[in-house]
Short mmCIF file of C-alpha atoms in Angstrom, two decimals:
data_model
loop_
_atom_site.label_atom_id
_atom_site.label_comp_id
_atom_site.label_asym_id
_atom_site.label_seq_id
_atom_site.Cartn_x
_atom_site.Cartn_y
_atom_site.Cartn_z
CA UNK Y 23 -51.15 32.96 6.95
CA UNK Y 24 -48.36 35.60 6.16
CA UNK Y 25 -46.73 36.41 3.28
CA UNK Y 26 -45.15 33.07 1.39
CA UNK Y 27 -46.29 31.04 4.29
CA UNK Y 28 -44.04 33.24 6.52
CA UNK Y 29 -40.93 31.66 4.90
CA UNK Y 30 -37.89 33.91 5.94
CA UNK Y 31 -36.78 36.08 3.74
CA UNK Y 32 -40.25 35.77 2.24
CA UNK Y 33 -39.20 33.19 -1.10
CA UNK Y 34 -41.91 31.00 -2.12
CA UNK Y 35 -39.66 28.17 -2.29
CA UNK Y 36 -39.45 25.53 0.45
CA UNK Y 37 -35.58 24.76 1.35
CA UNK Y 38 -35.03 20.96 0.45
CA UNK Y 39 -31.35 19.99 2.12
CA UNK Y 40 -29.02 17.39 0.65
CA UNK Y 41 -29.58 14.24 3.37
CA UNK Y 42 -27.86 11.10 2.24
CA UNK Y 43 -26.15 10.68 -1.73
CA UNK Y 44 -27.82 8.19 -3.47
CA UNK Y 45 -25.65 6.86 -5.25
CA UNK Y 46 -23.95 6.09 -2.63
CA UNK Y 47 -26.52 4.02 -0.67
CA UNK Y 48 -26.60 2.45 -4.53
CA UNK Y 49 -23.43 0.93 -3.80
CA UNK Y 50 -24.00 0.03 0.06
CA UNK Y 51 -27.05 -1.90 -0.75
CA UNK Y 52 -25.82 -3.35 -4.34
CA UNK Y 53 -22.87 -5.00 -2.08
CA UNK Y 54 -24.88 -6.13 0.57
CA UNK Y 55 -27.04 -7.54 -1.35
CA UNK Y 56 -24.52 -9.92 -3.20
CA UNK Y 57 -22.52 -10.43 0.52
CA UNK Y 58 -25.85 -12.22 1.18
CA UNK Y 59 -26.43 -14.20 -2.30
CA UNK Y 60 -22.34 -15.31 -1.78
CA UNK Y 61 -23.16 -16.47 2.21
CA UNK Y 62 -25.99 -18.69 1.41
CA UNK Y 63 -23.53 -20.60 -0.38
CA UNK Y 64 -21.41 -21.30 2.63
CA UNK Y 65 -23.48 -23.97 4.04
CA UNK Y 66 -22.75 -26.31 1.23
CA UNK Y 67 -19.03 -26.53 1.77
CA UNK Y 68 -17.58 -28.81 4.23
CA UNK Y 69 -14.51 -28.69 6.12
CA UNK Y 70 -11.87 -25.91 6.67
CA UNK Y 71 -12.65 -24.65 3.27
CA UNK Y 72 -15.89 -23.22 4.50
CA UNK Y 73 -13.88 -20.58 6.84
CA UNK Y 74 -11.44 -19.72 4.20
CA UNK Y 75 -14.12 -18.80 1.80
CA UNK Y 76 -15.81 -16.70 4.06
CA UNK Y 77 -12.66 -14.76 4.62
CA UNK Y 78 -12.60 -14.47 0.87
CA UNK Y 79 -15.68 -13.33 -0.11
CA UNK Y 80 -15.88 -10.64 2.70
CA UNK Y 81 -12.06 -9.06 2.01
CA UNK Y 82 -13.00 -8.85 -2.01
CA UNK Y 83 -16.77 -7.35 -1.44
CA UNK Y 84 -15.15 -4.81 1.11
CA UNK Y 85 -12.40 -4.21 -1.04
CA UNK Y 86 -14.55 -3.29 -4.42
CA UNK Y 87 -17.35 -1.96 -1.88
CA UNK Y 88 -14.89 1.11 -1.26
CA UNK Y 89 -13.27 1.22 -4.38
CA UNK Y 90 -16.94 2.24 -5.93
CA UNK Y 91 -18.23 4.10 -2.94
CA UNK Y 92 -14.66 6.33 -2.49
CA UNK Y 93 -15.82 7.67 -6.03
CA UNK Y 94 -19.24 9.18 -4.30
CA UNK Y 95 -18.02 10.01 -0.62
CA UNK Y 96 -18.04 13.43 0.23
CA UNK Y 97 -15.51 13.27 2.57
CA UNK Y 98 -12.02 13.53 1.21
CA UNK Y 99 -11.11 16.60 2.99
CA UNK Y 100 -13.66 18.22 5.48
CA UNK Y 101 -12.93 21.01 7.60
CA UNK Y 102 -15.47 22.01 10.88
CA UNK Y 103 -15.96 25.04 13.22
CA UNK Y 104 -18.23 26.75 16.05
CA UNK Y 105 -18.82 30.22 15.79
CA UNK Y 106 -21.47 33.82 15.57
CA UNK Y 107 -22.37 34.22 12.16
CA UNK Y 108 -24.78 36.64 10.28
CA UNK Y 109 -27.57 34.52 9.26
CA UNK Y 110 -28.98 36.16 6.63
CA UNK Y 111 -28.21 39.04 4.17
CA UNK Y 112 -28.92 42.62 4.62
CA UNK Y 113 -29.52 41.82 8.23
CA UNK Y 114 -28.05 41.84 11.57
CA UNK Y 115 -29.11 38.88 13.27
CA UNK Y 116 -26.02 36.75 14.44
CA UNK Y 117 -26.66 33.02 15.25
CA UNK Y 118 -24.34 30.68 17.17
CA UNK Y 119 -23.90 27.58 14.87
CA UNK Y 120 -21.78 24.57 13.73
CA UNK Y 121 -19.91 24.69 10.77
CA UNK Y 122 -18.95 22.30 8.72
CA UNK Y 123 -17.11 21.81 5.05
CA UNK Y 124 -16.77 18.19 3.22
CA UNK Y 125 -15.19 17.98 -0.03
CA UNK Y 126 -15.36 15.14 -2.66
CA UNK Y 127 -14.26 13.89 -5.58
CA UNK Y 128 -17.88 15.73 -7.31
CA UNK Y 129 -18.28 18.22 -5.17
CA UNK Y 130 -18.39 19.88 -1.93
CA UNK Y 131 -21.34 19.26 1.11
CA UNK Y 132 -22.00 22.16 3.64
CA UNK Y 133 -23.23 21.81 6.71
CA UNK Y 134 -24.99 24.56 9.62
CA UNK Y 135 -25.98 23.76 12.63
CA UNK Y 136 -27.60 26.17 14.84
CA UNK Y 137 -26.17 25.51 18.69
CA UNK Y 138 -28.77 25.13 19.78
CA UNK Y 139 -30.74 24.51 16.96
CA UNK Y 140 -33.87 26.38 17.43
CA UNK Y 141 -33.15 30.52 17.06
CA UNK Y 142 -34.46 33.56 15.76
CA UNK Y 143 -37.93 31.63 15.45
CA UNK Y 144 -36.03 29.10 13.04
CA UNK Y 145 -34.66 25.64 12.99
CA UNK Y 146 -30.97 25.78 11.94
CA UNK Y 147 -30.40 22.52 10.15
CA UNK Y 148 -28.83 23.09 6.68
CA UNK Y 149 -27.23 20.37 4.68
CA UNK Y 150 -26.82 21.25 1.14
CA UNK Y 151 -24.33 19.83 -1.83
CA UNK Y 152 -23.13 21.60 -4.55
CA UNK Y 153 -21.39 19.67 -7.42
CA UNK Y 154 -18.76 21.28 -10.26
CA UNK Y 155 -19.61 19.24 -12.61
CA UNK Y 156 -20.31 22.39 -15.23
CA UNK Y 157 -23.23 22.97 -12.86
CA UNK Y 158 -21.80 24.72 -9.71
CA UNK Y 159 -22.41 28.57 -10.83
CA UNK Y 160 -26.27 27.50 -11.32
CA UNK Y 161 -26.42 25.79 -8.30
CA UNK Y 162 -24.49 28.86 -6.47
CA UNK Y 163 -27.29 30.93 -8.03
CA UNK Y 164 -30.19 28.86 -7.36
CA UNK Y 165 -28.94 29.03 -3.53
CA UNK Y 166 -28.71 32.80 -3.78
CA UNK Y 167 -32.72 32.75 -4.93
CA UNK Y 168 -33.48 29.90 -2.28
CA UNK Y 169 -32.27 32.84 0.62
CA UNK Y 170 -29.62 30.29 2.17
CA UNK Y 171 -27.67 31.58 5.06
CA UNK Y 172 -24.54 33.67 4.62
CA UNK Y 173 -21.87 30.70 6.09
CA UNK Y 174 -23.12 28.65 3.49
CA UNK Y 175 -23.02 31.14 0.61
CA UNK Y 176 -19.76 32.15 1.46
CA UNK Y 177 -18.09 29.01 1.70
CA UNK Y 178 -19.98 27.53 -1.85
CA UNK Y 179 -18.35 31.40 -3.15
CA UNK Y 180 -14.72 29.95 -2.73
CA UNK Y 181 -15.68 26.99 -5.45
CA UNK Y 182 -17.22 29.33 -8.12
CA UNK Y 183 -15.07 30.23 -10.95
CA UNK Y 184 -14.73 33.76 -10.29
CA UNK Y 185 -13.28 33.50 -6.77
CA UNK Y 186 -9.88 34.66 -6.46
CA UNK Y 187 -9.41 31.63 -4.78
CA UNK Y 188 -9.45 29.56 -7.68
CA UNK Y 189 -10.49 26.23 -5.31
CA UNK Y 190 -12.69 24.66 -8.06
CA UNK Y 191 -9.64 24.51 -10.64
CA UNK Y 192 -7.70 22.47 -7.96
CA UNK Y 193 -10.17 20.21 -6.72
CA UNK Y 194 -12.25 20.13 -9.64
CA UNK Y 195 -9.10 18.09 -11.76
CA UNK Y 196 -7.87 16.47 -8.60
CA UNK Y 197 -11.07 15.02 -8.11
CA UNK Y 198 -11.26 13.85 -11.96
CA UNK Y 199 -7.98 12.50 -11.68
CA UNK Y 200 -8.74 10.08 -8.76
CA UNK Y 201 -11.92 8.89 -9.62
CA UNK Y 202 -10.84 7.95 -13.05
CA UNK Y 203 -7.93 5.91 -11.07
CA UNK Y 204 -10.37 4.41 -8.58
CA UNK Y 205 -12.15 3.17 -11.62
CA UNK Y 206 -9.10 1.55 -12.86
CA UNK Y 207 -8.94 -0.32 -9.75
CA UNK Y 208 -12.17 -1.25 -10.01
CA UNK Y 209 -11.64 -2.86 -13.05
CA UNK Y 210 -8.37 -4.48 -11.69
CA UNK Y 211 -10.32 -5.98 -8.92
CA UNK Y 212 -13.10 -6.91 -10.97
CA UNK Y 213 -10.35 -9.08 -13.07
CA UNK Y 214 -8.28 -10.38 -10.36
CA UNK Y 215 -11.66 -12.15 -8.79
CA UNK Y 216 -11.99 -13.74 -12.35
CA UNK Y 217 -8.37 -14.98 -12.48
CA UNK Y 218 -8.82 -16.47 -9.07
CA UNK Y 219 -11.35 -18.79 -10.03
CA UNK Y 220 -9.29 -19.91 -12.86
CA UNK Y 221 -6.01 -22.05 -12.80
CA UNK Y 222 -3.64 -18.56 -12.99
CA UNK Y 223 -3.29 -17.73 -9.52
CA UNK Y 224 -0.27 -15.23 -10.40
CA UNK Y 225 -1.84 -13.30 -12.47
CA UNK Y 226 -4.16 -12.71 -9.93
CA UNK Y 227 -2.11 -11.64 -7.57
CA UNK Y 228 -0.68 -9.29 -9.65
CA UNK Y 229 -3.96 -7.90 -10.62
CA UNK Y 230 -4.00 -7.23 -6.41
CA UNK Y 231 -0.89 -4.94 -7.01
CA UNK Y 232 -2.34 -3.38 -10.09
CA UNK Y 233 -5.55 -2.38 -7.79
CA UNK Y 234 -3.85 -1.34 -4.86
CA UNK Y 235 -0.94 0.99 -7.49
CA UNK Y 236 -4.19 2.42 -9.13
CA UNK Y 237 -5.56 3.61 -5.48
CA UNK Y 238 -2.27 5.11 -4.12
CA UNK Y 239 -2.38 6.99 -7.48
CA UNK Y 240 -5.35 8.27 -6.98
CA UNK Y 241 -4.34 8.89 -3.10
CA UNK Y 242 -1.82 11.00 -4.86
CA UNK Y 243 -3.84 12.79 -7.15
CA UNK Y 244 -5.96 14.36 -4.43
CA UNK Y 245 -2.79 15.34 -2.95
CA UNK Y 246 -1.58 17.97 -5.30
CA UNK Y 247 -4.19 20.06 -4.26
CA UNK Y 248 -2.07 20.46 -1.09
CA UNK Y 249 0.56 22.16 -3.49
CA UNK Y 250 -1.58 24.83 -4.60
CA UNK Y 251 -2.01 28.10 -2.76
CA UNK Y 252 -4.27 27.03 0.52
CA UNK Y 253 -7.52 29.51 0.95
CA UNK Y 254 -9.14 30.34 4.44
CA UNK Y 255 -11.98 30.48 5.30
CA UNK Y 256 -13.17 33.41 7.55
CA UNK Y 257 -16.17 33.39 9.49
CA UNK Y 258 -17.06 35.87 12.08
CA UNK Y 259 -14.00 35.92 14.26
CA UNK Y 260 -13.16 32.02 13.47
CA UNK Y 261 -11.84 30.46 10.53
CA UNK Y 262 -10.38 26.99 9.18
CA UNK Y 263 -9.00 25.01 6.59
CA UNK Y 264 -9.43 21.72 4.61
CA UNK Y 265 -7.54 19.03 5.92
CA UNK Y 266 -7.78 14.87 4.83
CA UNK Y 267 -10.49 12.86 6.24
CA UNK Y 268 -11.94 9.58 6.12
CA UNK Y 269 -12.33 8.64 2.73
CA UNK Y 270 -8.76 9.85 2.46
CA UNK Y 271 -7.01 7.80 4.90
CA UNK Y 272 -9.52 4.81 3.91
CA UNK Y 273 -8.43 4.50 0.43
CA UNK Y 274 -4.78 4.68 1.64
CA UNK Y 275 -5.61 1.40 4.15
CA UNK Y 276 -7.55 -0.41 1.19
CA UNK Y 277 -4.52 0.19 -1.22
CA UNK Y 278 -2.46 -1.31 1.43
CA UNK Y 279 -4.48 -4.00 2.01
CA UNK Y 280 -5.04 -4.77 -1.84
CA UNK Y 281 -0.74 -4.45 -1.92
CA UNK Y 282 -0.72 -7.44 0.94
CA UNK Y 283 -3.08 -10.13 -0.72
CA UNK Y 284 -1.46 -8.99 -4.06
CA UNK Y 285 2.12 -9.63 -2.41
CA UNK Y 286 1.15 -12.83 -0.22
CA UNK Y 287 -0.23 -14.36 -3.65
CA UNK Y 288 2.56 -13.90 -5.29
CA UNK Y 289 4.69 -15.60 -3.11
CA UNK Y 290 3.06 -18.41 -1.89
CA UNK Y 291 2.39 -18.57 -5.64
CA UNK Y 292 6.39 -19.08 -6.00
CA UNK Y 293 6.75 -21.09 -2.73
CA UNK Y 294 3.89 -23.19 -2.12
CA UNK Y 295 1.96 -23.70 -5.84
CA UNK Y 296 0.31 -26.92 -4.77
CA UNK Y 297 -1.42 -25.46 -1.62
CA UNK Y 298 -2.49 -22.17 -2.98
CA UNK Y 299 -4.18 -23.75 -5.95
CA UNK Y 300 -5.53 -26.37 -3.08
CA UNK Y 301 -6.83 -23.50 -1.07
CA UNK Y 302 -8.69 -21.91 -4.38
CA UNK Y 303 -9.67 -25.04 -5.52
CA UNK Y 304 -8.25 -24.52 -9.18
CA UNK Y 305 -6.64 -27.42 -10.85
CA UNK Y 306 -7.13 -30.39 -8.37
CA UNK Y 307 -8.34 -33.45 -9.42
CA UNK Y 308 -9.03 -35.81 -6.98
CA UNK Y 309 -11.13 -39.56 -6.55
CA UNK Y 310 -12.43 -38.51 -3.38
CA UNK Y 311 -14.25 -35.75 -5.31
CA UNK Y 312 -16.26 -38.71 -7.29
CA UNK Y 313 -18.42 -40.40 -5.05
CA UNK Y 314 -20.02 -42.46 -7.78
CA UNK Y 315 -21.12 -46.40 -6.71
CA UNK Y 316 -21.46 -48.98 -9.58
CA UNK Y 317 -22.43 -51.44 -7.62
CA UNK Y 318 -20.88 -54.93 -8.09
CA UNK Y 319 -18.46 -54.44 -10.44
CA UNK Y 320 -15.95 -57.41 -12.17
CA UNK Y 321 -13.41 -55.56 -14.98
CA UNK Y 322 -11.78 -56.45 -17.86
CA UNK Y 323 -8.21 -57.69 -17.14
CA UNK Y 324 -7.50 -57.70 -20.81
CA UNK Y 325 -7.91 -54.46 -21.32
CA UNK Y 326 -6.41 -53.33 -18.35
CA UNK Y 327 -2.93 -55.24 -18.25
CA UNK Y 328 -1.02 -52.52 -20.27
CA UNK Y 329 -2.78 -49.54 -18.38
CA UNK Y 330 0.13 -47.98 -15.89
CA UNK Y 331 -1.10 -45.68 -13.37
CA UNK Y 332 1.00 -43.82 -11.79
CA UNK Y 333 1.29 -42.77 -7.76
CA UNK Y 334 -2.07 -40.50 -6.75
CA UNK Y 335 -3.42 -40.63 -9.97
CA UNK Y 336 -7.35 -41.37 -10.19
CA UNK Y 337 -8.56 -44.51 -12.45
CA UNK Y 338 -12.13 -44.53 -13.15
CA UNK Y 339 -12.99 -47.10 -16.00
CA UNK Y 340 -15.65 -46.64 -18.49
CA UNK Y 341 -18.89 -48.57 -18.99
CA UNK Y 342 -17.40 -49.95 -22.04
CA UNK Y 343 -14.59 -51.60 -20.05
CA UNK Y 344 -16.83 -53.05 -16.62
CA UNK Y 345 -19.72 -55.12 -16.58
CA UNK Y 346 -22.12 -53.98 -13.81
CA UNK Y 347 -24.21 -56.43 -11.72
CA UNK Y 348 -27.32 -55.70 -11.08
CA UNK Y 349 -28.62 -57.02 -8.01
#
């Protein structure tokens, strides 16, 4: 046994490395979950209806699915490289790893991967998040005590406050800016489920617009940091830059897609009233929806001889106005 269990450079602290967010996997199982609850119900309706509610239920979950989980994805902008690096401080030994940089709406996720991963008597598997939410020059510090290796120092440097780079002002209120809009969307999707249940299928179409408006302006917001002054990042004899990634382009499809129900809505809405409110099954009344038998039935003539009913309407008499047989 050697000094701190022989853990290089000697700190007796074990290195834990950011894996998976959990908040994240919060929302992927949350939405799962009530995919499933929703598809047990599908057995119990007949017909063509069946196929259109399936359709329905899976384009809203997806669609609130990423509104919430676009808030914790670390992968707005990412940026990736191979190269030699120094691995450690006050030392010479060079390492050949993957690099890789993945910003979020929180904060930023770095990522080292030796190539291959076993060298200098190590396994080279870092994965580590730093947030700047008020708490990135403690976590910068608590890295410098943990002994991380010099990539990942020096890229987490950029997004303190007293780089010249000045990264964390720029992403730090670009970030806060588009999650507060994705929230908003939420919210507008949250409503525009409740108005489709209801007879007020316009409104709920234009709740669809409001959601997918509120997601290209937070599209947008992320944007301007592409207006500030652009840092590189150096590393050995490589370096890179930030560019959009998946959650990026993502929320710029689901916006899209929110803008296409929203518009399709809102014209069939105009065009069609009758079948849209059909297909949503808000404010049809129908006999074939009462299957009720009475039996043998003989009714009251006087009463009805001044009842007009007019073409498709439904006439269902009261107990007070049949007499039942009872066989």
């Amino acid at each position: 046994m050697t000094f701190y269990d022989d853990i290089y450079p000697f700190y007796n602290m074990r290195r834990t490395s950011f894996i998976f967010s959990g908040h994240l996997l919060t929302v992927i199982v949350c939405f799962l979950v009530t995919a499933l609850c929703l598809l047990l119900i599908l057995p119990g309706i007949r017909g063509k209806p069946r196929l259109f509610w399936l359709l329905r239920i899976v384009l809203s979950l997806f669609i609130g699915a990423v509104i919430v989980a676009l808030n914790f994805a670390d992968n707005w902008a990412e940026a990736r490289m191979t190269t030699n690096a120094t691995y450690k401080s006050f030392s010479n030994a060079v390492v050949h790893a993957d690099i890789g940089l993945h910003v979020g709406l929180y904060g930023i996720n770095v990522t080292l991967k030796g190539n291959p991963v076993i060298q200098l008597n190590e396994t080279i598997d870092y994965n580590e998040m730093f947030t700047w939410h008020d708490t990135i020059e403690e976590e910068y510090k608590a890295a410098l005590e943990k002994g991380l290796p010099n990539p990942i120092l020096y890229i987490a440097e950029k997004f303190t406050v007293n780089s010249p780079c000045g990264l964390i002002f720029h992403y730090r209120h670009s970030g806060r800016y588009a999650s507060a809009t994705l929230w908003s969307a939420f919210c507008c999707w949250m409503l525009a489920n409740v108005l489709l249940s209801m007879p007020v299928i316009l409104y709920a179409g234009y709740m669809m617009l409001a959601t997918g408006a509120f997601i290209f302006i937070s599209t947008a917001a992320f944007t301007a940091v592409k207006n500030a002054p652009q840092c590189i990042f150096s590393i050995g004899k490589a370096s890179f830059e930030a560019e959009y990634s998946l959650s990026f382009w993502l929320a710029l499809a689901t916006g899209a897609l929110c803008t296409i129900i929203g518009v399709v809505v809102v014209m069939m809405n105009f065009l069609v009233p009758e079948k849209i409110k059909e297909a949503f099954s808000v404010g049809m009344e129908t006999c074939e929806d009462e299957d009720v038998s009475y039996g043998e039935t003989y009714l009251n003539s006087a009463i009805l001889d001044h009842v007009t009913v007019s073409p498709g309407a439904c006439l269902t008499p009261s107990f007070s106005q049949i007499f039942v047989l009872k066989t």
